[in-house]
Short mmCIF file of C-alpha atoms in Angstrom, two decimals:
data_model
loop_
_atom_site.label_atom_id
_atom_site.label_comp_id
_atom_site.label_asym_id
_atom_site.label_seq_id
_atom_site.Cartn_x
_atom_site.Cartn_y
_atom_site.Cartn_z
CA PRO M 1 2.52 -18.68 -2.43
CA SER M 2 1.09 -21.76 -4.08
CA GLY M 3 2.01 -22.00 -7.75
CA SER M 4 5.04 -19.70 -7.51
CA GLY M 5 7.48 -22.37 -8.70
CA LYS M 6 9.02 -23.44 -5.38
CA THR M 7 8.90 -27.19 -6.02
CA SER M 8 10.12 -26.81 -9.60
CA LEU M 9 13.03 -24.68 -8.39
CA VAL M 10 14.00 -27.24 -5.73
CA LYS M 11 13.97 -30.02 -8.33
CA ILE M 12 16.35 -28.14 -10.61
CA LEU M 13 18.63 -27.16 -7.71
CA LYS M 14 18.92 -30.79 -6.63
CA LYS M 15 19.55 -31.96 -10.18
CA ARG M 16 22.09 -29.34 -11.32
CA TYR M 17 23.78 -28.22 -8.11
CA ASP M 18 24.97 -29.98 -4.98
CA ILE M 19 21.84 -28.98 -3.08
CA LYS M 20 20.16 -31.25 -0.57
CA GLU M 21 16.53 -31.01 0.45
CA LEU M 22 15.02 -31.16 3.88
CA VAL M 23 12.04 -33.35 3.10
CA SER M 24 8.92 -32.04 4.82
CA THR M 25 6.34 -34.22 6.48
CA THR M 26 2.66 -33.96 5.56
CA THR M 27 -0.65 -35.61 6.24
CA ARG M 28 -2.00 -34.98 2.74
CA ALA M 29 -2.23 -37.73 0.16
CA PRO M 30 0.52 -37.92 -2.45
CA ARG M 31 -0.15 -36.26 -5.79
CA LYS M 32 0.40 -38.24 -8.97
CA GLY M 33 4.10 -39.04 -9.33
CA GLU M 34 5.10 -38.04 -5.78
CA LYS M 35 7.19 -40.50 -3.80
CA ASN M 36 7.29 -41.01 -0.05
CA GLY M 37 10.62 -39.89 1.43
CA ILE M 38 11.56 -37.95 -1.69
CA ASP M 39 8.82 -35.37 -2.25
CA TYR M 40 7.39 -35.53 1.28
CA ASN M 41 7.24 -37.91 4.17
CA PHE M 42 3.57 -38.88 3.96
CA VAL M 43 2.12 -39.83 7.35
CA SER M 44 -1.21 -40.03 9.13
CA LYS M 45 -2.39 -37.21 11.40
CA GLU M 46 -1.76 -39.46 14.41
CA VAL M 47 1.87 -40.06 13.40
CA PHE M 48 2.37 -36.37 12.53
CA ARG M 49 1.29 -35.32 16.04
CA MET M 50 3.95 -37.63 17.56
CA ILE M 51 6.87 -36.20 15.55
CA PRO M 52 8.71 -33.27 17.20
CA MET M 53 8.59 -30.47 14.59
CA ILE M 54 10.75 -27.37 14.31
CA GLU M 55 7.93 -25.77 12.35
CA SER M 56 4.51 -26.82 11.22
CA SER M 57 1.39 -25.42 9.65
CA HIS M 58 -2.15 -26.44 8.84
CA PHE M 59 -3.44 -25.80 5.32
CA GLY M 60 -6.36 -27.20 3.39
CA GLY M 61 -7.20 -29.70 6.14
CA ASN M 62 -3.68 -31.13 6.20
CA TYR M 63 -0.58 -30.64 8.31
CA TYR M 64 2.88 -29.81 6.97
CA GLY M 65 6.11 -29.55 8.92
CA THR M 66 9.85 -30.09 9.23
CA SER M 67 10.99 -32.56 11.85
CA GLU M 68 13.47 -31.34 14.46
CA SER M 69 15.71 -34.33 13.83
CA SER M 70 16.11 -33.72 10.08
CA PHE M 71 16.69 -30.00 10.59
CA LEU M 72 19.28 -30.43 13.33
CA GLU M 73 21.05 -33.12 11.30
CA ALA M 74 21.29 -30.73 8.34
CA LEU M 75 22.40 -27.86 10.57
CA HIS M 76 25.33 -29.91 11.86
CA ASP M 77 26.33 -31.20 8.41
CA ASP M 78 29.46 -29.98 6.62
CA PHE M 79 29.55 -26.15 6.50
CA ASP M 80 29.63 -26.14 2.70
CA SER M 81 26.51 -28.29 2.42
CA VAL M 82 23.49 -26.35 1.26
CA TYR M 83 20.01 -27.53 2.13
CA VAL M 84 16.75 -26.17 0.84
CA SER M 85 13.35 -26.51 2.44
CA ILE M 86 9.97 -25.27 1.25
CA VAL M 87 8.16 -23.71 4.18
CA ASP M 88 5.51 -21.08 4.77
CA ARG M 89 5.94 -17.85 6.72
CA ASN M 90 5.79 -19.76 10.05
CA GLY M 91 8.67 -21.95 8.92
CA LYS M 92 10.68 -18.92 7.87
CA GLU M 93 10.28 -17.47 11.35
CA ALA M 94 11.25 -20.75 13.06
CA PHE M 95 14.33 -21.27 10.87
CA GLY M 96 15.33 -17.61 11.14
CA ALA M 97 16.41 -18.15 14.75
CA TYR M 98 19.41 -20.19 13.55
CA PRO M 99 22.68 -18.85 12.13
CA ASN M 100 23.52 -19.72 8.54
CA VAL M 101 19.85 -20.13 7.63
CA PHE M 102 18.62 -17.83 4.89
CA SER M 103 15.12 -17.20 3.60
CA VAL M 104 14.39 -16.87 -0.10
CA TYR M 105 10.98 -15.77 -1.34
CA ILE M 106 9.81 -16.71 -4.82
CA GLN M 107 7.71 -13.70 -5.76
CA THR M 108 5.01 -13.99 -8.34
CA GLU M 109 1.82 -12.25 -9.28
CA PRO M 110 -1.43 -13.98 -8.26
CA TRP M 111 -2.52 -14.39 -11.90
CA PHE M 112 0.73 -16.22 -12.76
CA ALA M 113 0.47 -18.47 -9.71
CA GLU M 114 -3.14 -19.21 -10.58
CA ALA M 115 -2.20 -20.17 -14.14
CA ASN M 116 0.40 -22.60 -12.78
CA LEU M 117 -2.11 -24.07 -10.34
CA ILE M 118 -4.79 -24.46 -13.01
CA HIS M 119 -2.31 -26.53 -15.01
CA ARG M 120 -1.56 -28.69 -11.93
CA ASP M 121 -4.85 -28.83 -10.00
CA GLY M 122 -7.66 -27.54 -12.21
CA LYS M 123 -9.50 -24.21 -12.24
CA LYS M 124 -11.73 -24.66 -9.17
CA LYS M 125 -8.91 -25.73 -6.81
CA ALA M 126 -6.58 -23.08 -8.22
CA ALA M 127 -8.98 -20.21 -7.57
CA ALA M 128 -9.56 -21.39 -3.99
CA ARG M 129 -5.79 -21.69 -3.29
CA ILE M 130 -5.06 -18.21 -4.64
CA LYS M 131 -7.84 -16.73 -2.54
CA ILE M 132 -6.50 -18.41 0.63
CA ASP M 133 -2.89 -17.41 -0.13
CA ALA M 134 -3.92 -13.79 -0.69
CA LYS M 135 -5.99 -13.74 2.52
CA GLU M 136 -3.04 -15.13 4.52
CA GLY M 137 -0.64 -12.56 3.06
CA LEU M 138 1.46 -15.13 1.22
CA PHE M 139 2.02 -12.74 -1.70
CA SER M 140 4.05 -10.47 0.62
CA SER M 141 7.83 -10.83 0.52
CA GLU M 142 8.42 -8.67 3.59
CA GLY M 143 11.20 -9.88 5.88
CA PHE M 144 12.88 -12.34 3.54
CA ASP M 145 16.64 -12.29 2.98
CA CYS M 146 16.33 -12.62 -0.80
CA ILE M 147 13.51 -12.13 -3.28
CA ILE M 148 13.53 -13.85 -6.66
CA GLN M 149 10.90 -12.82 -9.19
CA ASN M 150 9.16 -15.59 -11.14
CA ASP M 151 6.91 -14.63 -14.03
CA VAL M 152 6.31 -15.53 -17.67
CA ARG M 153 9.71 -14.07 -18.65
CA THR M 154 11.67 -16.11 -16.07
CA SER M 155 13.06 -19.54 -16.84
CA LEU M 156 13.74 -22.15 -14.18
CA ASP M 157 17.41 -21.89 -15.10
CA SER M 158 17.31 -18.17 -14.30
CA LEU M 159 15.59 -18.82 -10.95
CA ALA M 160 18.22 -21.42 -10.07
CA TYR M 161 21.04 -19.09 -11.13
CA GLN M 162 19.67 -16.24 -8.98
CA PHE M 163 19.22 -18.58 -6.03
CA MET M 164 22.77 -19.94 -6.31
CA ASN M 165 24.26 -16.43 -6.65
CA PHE M 166 22.54 -15.44 -3.42
CA VAL M 167 23.62 -18.60 -1.57
CA GLU M 168 27.23 -18.32 -2.76
CA SER M 169 27.44 -14.68 -1.69
CA ARG M 170 26.04 -15.50 1.77
CA LEU M 171 28.44 -18.44 2.18
CA ALA M 172 31.37 -16.19 1.20
CA ILE M 173 30.32 -13.61 3.81
CA HIS M 174 30.09 -16.28 6.52
CA ARG M 175 33.52 -17.68 5.60
CA LEU M 176 35.00 -14.19 5.95
CA GLU M 177 33.26 -13.63 9.28
CA ASP M 178 34.46 -16.97 10.60
CA GLY M 179 38.04 -16.07 9.70
#
């Protein structure tokens, strides 16, 4: 859900570990400090419609998605390369059809997510986002390969550590299966 710490986790994974990010494409305007090609690929709705997407969604009047070309390029990269992508439930389903793709859910309580969103977007926007996320079932972790709890007691370092433990265990299993 919005405000669960997904973007903060990705930033720390990229900084401290050899993690690469699949940069999503969106039609929304950049937030303060966001850079095109790093945080998102910011495009118009017309351009977005022309890009073949492996997954896409519509939220808050904007489109979000992962291009087929960037996903397939990452999929065929070195086996030990780890990529992370922030997607919604639709993206999880689309990516789940591929081997060596794992889904991690950052679980948080609505009140904690709302507090994070108030800090970022203000109280009015935060309340609306939480209501939409709850209505769309985004606070449900059902069907994910790994669930990491984020709350007031959890540091970003702990989230990153839990994420990396999960990834390393899955990579070890795949190496054993591949002989």
